[in-house]
Coordinates of C-alpha atoms in Angstrom, one line a residue:
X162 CA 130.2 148.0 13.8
X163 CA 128.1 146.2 15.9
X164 CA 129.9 143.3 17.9
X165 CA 128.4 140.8 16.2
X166 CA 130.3 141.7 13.2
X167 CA 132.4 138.6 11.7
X168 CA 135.9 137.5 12.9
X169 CA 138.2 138.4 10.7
X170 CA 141.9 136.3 11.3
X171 CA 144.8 138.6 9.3
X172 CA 147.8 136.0 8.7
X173 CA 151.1 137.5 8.2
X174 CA 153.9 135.2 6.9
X175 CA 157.6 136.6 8.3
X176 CA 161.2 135.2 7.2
X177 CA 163.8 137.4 8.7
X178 CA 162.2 140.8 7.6
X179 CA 161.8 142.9 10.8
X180 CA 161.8 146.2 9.4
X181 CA 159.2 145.1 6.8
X182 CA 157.1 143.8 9.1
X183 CA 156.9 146.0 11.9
X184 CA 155.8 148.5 9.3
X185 CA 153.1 146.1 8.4
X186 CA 151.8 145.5 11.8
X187 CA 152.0 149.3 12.5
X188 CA 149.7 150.3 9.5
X189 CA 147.8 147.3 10.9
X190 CA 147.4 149.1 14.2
X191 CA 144.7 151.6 12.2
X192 CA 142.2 149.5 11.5
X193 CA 139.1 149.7 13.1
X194 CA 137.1 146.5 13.3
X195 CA 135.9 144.5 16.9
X196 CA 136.6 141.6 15.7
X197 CA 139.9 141.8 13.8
X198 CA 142.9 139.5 15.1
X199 CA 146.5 139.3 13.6
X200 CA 148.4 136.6 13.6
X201 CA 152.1 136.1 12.3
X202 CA 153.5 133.1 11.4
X203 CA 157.2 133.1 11.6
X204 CA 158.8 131.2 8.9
X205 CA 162.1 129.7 10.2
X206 CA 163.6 132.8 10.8
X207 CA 167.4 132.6 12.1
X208 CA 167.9 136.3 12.7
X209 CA 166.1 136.8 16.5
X210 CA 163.2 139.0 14.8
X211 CA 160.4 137.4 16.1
X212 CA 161.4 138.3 19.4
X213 CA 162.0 141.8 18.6
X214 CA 158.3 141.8 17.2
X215 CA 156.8 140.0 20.1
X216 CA 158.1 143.1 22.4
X217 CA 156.5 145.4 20.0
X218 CA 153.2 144.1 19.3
X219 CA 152.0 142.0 22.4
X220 CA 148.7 141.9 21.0
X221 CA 149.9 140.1 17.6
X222 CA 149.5 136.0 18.5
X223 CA 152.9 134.2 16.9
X224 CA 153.0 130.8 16.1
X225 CA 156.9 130.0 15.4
X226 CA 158.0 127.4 12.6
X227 CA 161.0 125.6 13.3
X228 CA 162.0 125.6 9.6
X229 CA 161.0 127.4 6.5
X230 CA 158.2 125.9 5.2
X231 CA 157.4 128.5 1.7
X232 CA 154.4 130.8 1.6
X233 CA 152.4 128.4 1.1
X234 CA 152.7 125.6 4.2
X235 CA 154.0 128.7 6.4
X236 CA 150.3 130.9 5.7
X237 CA 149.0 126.9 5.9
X238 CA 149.8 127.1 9.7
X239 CA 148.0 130.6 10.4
X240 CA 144.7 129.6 8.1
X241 CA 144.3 126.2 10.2
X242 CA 144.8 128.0 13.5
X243 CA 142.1 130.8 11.8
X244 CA 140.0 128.2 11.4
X245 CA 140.1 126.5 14.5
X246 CA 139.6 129.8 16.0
X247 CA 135.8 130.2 14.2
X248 CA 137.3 132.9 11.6
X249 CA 134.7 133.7 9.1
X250 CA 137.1 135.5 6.8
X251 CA 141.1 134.9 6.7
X252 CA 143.2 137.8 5.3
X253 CA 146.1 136.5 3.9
X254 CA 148.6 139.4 3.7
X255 CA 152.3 140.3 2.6
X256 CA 154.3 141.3 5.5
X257 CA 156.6 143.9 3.5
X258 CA 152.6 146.0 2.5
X259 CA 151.5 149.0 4.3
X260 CA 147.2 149.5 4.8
X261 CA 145.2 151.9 4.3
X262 CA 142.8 152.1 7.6
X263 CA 139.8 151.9 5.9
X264 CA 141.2 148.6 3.8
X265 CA 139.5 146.1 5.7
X266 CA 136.1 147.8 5.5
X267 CA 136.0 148.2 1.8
X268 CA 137.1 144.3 1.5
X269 CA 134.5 143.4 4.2
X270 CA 131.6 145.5 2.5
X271 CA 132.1 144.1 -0.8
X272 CA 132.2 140.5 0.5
X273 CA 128.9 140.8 2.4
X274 CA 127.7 142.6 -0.5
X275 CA 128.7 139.6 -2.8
X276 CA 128.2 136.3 -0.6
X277 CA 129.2 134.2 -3.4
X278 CA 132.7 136.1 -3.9
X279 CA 135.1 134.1 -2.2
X280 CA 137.8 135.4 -2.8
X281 CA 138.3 139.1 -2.7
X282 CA 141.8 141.6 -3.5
X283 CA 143.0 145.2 -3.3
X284 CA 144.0 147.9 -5.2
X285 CA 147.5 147.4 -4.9
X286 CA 150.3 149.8 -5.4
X287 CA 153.9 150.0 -5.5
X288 CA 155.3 151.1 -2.0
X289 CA 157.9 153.4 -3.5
X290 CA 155.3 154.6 -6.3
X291 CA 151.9 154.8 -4.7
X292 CA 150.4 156.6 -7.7
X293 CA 151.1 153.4 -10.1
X294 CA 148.9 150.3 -10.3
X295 CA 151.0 146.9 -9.2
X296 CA 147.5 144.7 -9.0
X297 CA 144.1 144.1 -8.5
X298 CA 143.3 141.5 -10.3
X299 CA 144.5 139.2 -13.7
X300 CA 143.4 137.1 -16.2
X301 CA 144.0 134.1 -17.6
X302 CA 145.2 134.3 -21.0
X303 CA 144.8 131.5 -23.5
X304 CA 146.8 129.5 -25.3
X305 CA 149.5 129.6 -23.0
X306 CA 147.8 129.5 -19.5
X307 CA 149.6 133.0 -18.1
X308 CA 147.9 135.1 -16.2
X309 CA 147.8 138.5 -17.3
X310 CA 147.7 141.3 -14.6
X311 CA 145.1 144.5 -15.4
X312 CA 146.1 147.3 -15.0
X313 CA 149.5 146.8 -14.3
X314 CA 152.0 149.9 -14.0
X315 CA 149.8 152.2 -15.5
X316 CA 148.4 155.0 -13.4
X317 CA 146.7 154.1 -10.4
X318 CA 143.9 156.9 -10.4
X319 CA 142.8 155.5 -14.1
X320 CA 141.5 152.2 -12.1
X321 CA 137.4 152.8 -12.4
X322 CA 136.2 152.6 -9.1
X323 CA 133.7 149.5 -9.4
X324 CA 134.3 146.2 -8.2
X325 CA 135.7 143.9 -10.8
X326 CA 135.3 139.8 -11.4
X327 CA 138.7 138.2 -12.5
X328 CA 140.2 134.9 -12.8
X329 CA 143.1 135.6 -10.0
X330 CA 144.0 138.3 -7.1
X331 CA 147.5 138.1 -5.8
X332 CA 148.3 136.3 -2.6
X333 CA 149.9 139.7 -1.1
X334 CA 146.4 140.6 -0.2
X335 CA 144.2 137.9 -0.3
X336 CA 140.6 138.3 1.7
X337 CA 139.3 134.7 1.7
X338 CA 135.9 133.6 3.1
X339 CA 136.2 130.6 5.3
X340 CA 133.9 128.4 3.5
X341 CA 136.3 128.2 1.0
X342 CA 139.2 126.8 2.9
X343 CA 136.4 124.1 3.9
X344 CA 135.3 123.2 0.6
X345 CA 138.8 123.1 -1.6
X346 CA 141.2 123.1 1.1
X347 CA 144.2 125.3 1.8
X348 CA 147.4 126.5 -0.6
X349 CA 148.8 123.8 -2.7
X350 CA 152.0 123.0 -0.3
X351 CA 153.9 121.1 -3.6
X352 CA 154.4 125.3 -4.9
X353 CA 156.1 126.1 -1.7
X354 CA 156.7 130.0 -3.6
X355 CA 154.9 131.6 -6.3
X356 CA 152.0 130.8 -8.1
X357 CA 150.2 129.4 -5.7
X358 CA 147.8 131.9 -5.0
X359 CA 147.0 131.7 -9.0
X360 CA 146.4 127.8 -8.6
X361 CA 144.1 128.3 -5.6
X362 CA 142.2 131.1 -7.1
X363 CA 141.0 129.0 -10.1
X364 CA 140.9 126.1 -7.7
X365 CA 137.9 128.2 -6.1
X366 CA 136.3 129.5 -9.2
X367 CA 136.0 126.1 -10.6
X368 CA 134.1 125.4 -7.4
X369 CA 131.7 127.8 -8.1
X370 CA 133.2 131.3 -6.5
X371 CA 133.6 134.4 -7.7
X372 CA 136.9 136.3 -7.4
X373 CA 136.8 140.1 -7.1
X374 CA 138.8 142.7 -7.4
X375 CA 137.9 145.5 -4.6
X376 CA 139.8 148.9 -5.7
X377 CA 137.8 151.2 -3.1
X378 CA 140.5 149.4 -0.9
X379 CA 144.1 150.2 -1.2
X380 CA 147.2 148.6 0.0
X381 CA 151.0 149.5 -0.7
X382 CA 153.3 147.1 -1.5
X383 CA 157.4 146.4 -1.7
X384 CA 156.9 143.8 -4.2
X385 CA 159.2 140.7 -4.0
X386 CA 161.2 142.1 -1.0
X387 CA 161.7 138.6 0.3
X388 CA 161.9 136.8 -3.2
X389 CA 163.4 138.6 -5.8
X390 CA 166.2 137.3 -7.5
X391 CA 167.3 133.8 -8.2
X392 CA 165.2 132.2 -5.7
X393 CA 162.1 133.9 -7.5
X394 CA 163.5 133.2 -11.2
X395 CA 164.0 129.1 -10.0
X396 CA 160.7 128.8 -8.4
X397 CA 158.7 130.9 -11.3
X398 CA 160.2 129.0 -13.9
X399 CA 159.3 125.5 -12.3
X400 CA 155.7 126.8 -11.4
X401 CA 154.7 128.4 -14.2
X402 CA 155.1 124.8 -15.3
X403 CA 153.5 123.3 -12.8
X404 CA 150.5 125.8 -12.9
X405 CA 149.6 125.4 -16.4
X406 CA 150.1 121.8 -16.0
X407 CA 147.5 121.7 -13.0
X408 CA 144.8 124.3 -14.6
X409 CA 145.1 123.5 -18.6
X410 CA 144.1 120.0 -20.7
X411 CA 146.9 117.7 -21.1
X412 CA 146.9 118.4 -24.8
X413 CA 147.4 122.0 -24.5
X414 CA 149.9 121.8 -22.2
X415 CA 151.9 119.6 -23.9
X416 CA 151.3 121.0 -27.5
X417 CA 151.2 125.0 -25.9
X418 CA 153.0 125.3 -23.2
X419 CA 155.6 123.1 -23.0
X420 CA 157.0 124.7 -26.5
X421 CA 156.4 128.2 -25.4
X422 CA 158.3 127.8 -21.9
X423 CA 161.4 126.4 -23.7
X424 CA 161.1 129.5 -26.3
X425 CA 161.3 132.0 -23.6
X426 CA 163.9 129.7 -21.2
X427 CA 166.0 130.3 -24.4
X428 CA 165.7 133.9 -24.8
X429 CA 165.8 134.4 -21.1
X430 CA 169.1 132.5 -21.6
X431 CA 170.9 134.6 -24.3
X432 CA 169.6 137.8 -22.6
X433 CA 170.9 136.8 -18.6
X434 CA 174.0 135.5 -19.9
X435 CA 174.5 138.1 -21.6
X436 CA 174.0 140.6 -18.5
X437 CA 176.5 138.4 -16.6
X438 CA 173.6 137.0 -14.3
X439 CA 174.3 133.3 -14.8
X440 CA 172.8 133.1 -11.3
X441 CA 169.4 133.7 -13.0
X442 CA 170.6 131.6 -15.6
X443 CA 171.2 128.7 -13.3
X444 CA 168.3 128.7 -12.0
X445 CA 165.9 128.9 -14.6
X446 CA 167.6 126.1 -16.3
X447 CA 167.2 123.9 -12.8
X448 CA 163.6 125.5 -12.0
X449 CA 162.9 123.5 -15.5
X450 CA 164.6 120.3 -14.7
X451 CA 163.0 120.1 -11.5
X452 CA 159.4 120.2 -12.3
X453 CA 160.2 117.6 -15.3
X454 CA 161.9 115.2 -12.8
X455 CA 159.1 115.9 -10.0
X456 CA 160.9 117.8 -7.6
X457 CA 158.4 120.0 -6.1
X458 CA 158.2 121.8 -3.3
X459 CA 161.4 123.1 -1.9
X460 CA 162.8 121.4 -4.5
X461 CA 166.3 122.7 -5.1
X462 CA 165.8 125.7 -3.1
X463 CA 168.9 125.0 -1.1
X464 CA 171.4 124.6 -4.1
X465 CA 170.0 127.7 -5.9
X466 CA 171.1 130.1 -3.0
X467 CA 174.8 128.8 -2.9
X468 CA 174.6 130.6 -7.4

């Protein structure tokens, strides 16, 4: 590539994982491209492991947040400083995935092949699995607003080859062209974790971009290393809420979803408690009390770790 190839800003969101993501930022290391920076933002960590990174990986730029600000004010700081920096596409990646080396140049390709795709994913597959399908793109499924994943756990090799249009890509690896920041802003700060990378998908579309699934480039993924658990059943519950109430009519939300949240809330209920997790039970229950009494962002966050 010529080197007036774009600039290409990867931004790599970190919360006390350093094993995860010095794997990351190795399988990083292959990629070929003149004009490809990384930077990491890390998120508050407490455990010393953005020093340790720094040491390894001199060439990775590392802006430090003093707290915890979610995925999606914490990838908020990297994408401004991308921006600032003349970026013409931002890569918005998971730290706990591992590259292929020619991933970048099958997302690249297929965005200058498609300048109104603004949005572009991977083939993604599970880290520990590499032969199954975790996500290239989803759906979103009427009446209830959920977003319904193609593909999903069945064998990766099946996936036809050919770039795909969807409604959503998953925020683990999420190529963005820079004119969409400009135009509809950055990730919605008020989901602070999951499903904001739903919201700002359909955000773009209804702006007039495409969103595209690219399966010629593959990337491996731990899935929910940093959010599984309570903290990802307390924030899904509340979001899923405030997603549909963000993307749907009023009327459908209130005569759809709302009746079909509680119906699953009450089996996930029954089937938890029965399992002994009244952790998860916990915090479904708050993740549910919190959107309806407008507690947003890092809402309850705090409380739901102490379960």
């Amino acid at each position: 590539m010529e080197i007036t190839a774009p600039r290409i800003v990867a931004v790599i969101l970190n919360w006390n994982q350093e094993s995860d993501t010095l794997e990351c930022l190795t399988s990083l290391r292959e990629v070929q491209h003149p004009r490809f920076e990384v930077l990491l933002v890390d998120n508050g960590s407490v455990n010393g492991c953005a020093d340790k990174i720094a040491e390894q990986f001199p060439e990775v730029s590392i802006i430090r947040n003093s707290e915890n600000l979610g995925y999606a004010d914490g990838n908020n700081v990297g994408i401004r400083e991308a921006l600032v920096a003349g970026a013409k596409y931002v890569l918005l990646l998971n730290n706990d995935t591992s590259v292929h080396p020619q991933f970048l140049v099958e997302l690249l390709q297929a965005a200058e092949r498609y300048p109104d795709a603004g949005i572009l994913g991977a083939k993604v597959v599970y880290y520990d699995r590499p032969d199954v399908l975790w996500a290239l793109g989803g759906d979103l499924q009427q009446p209830f607003g959920r977003i319904k994943m193609i593909g999903r756990d069945q064998a990766a090799d099946r996936l036809r080859n050919e770039i795909a249009e969807f409604d959503h890509v998953p925020g683990a690896v999420m190529f963005v062209r820079a004119d969409v920041f400009r135009q509809i802003g950055l990730l919605d700060s008020e989901f602070f974790l999951n499903w904001e990378d739903a919201e700002f998908c359909l955000r773009a579309q209804k702006a007039g971009w495409k969103i595209m699934g690219v399966p010629s480039s593959l990337v491996k993924h731990k899935v929910s290393r940093a959010t599984a658990g309570k903290l990802a059943m307390y924030f899904g519950q509340r979001n899923r809420l405030l997603f549909t109430s963000r993307c749907l009519p009023r009327w459908q939300f209130v005569l759809s979803v709302i009746p079909f949240h509680f119906a699953r809330l009450g089996a996930l209920v029954v089937t938890e408690g029965l399992r002994g997790r009244f952790d998860l039970v916990k915090a479904a229950v708050l993740g549910t009390m919190d959107y309806f009494r407008g507690r947003l962002g890092k809402g309850s966050m705090t409380l739901v770790q102490t379960f």
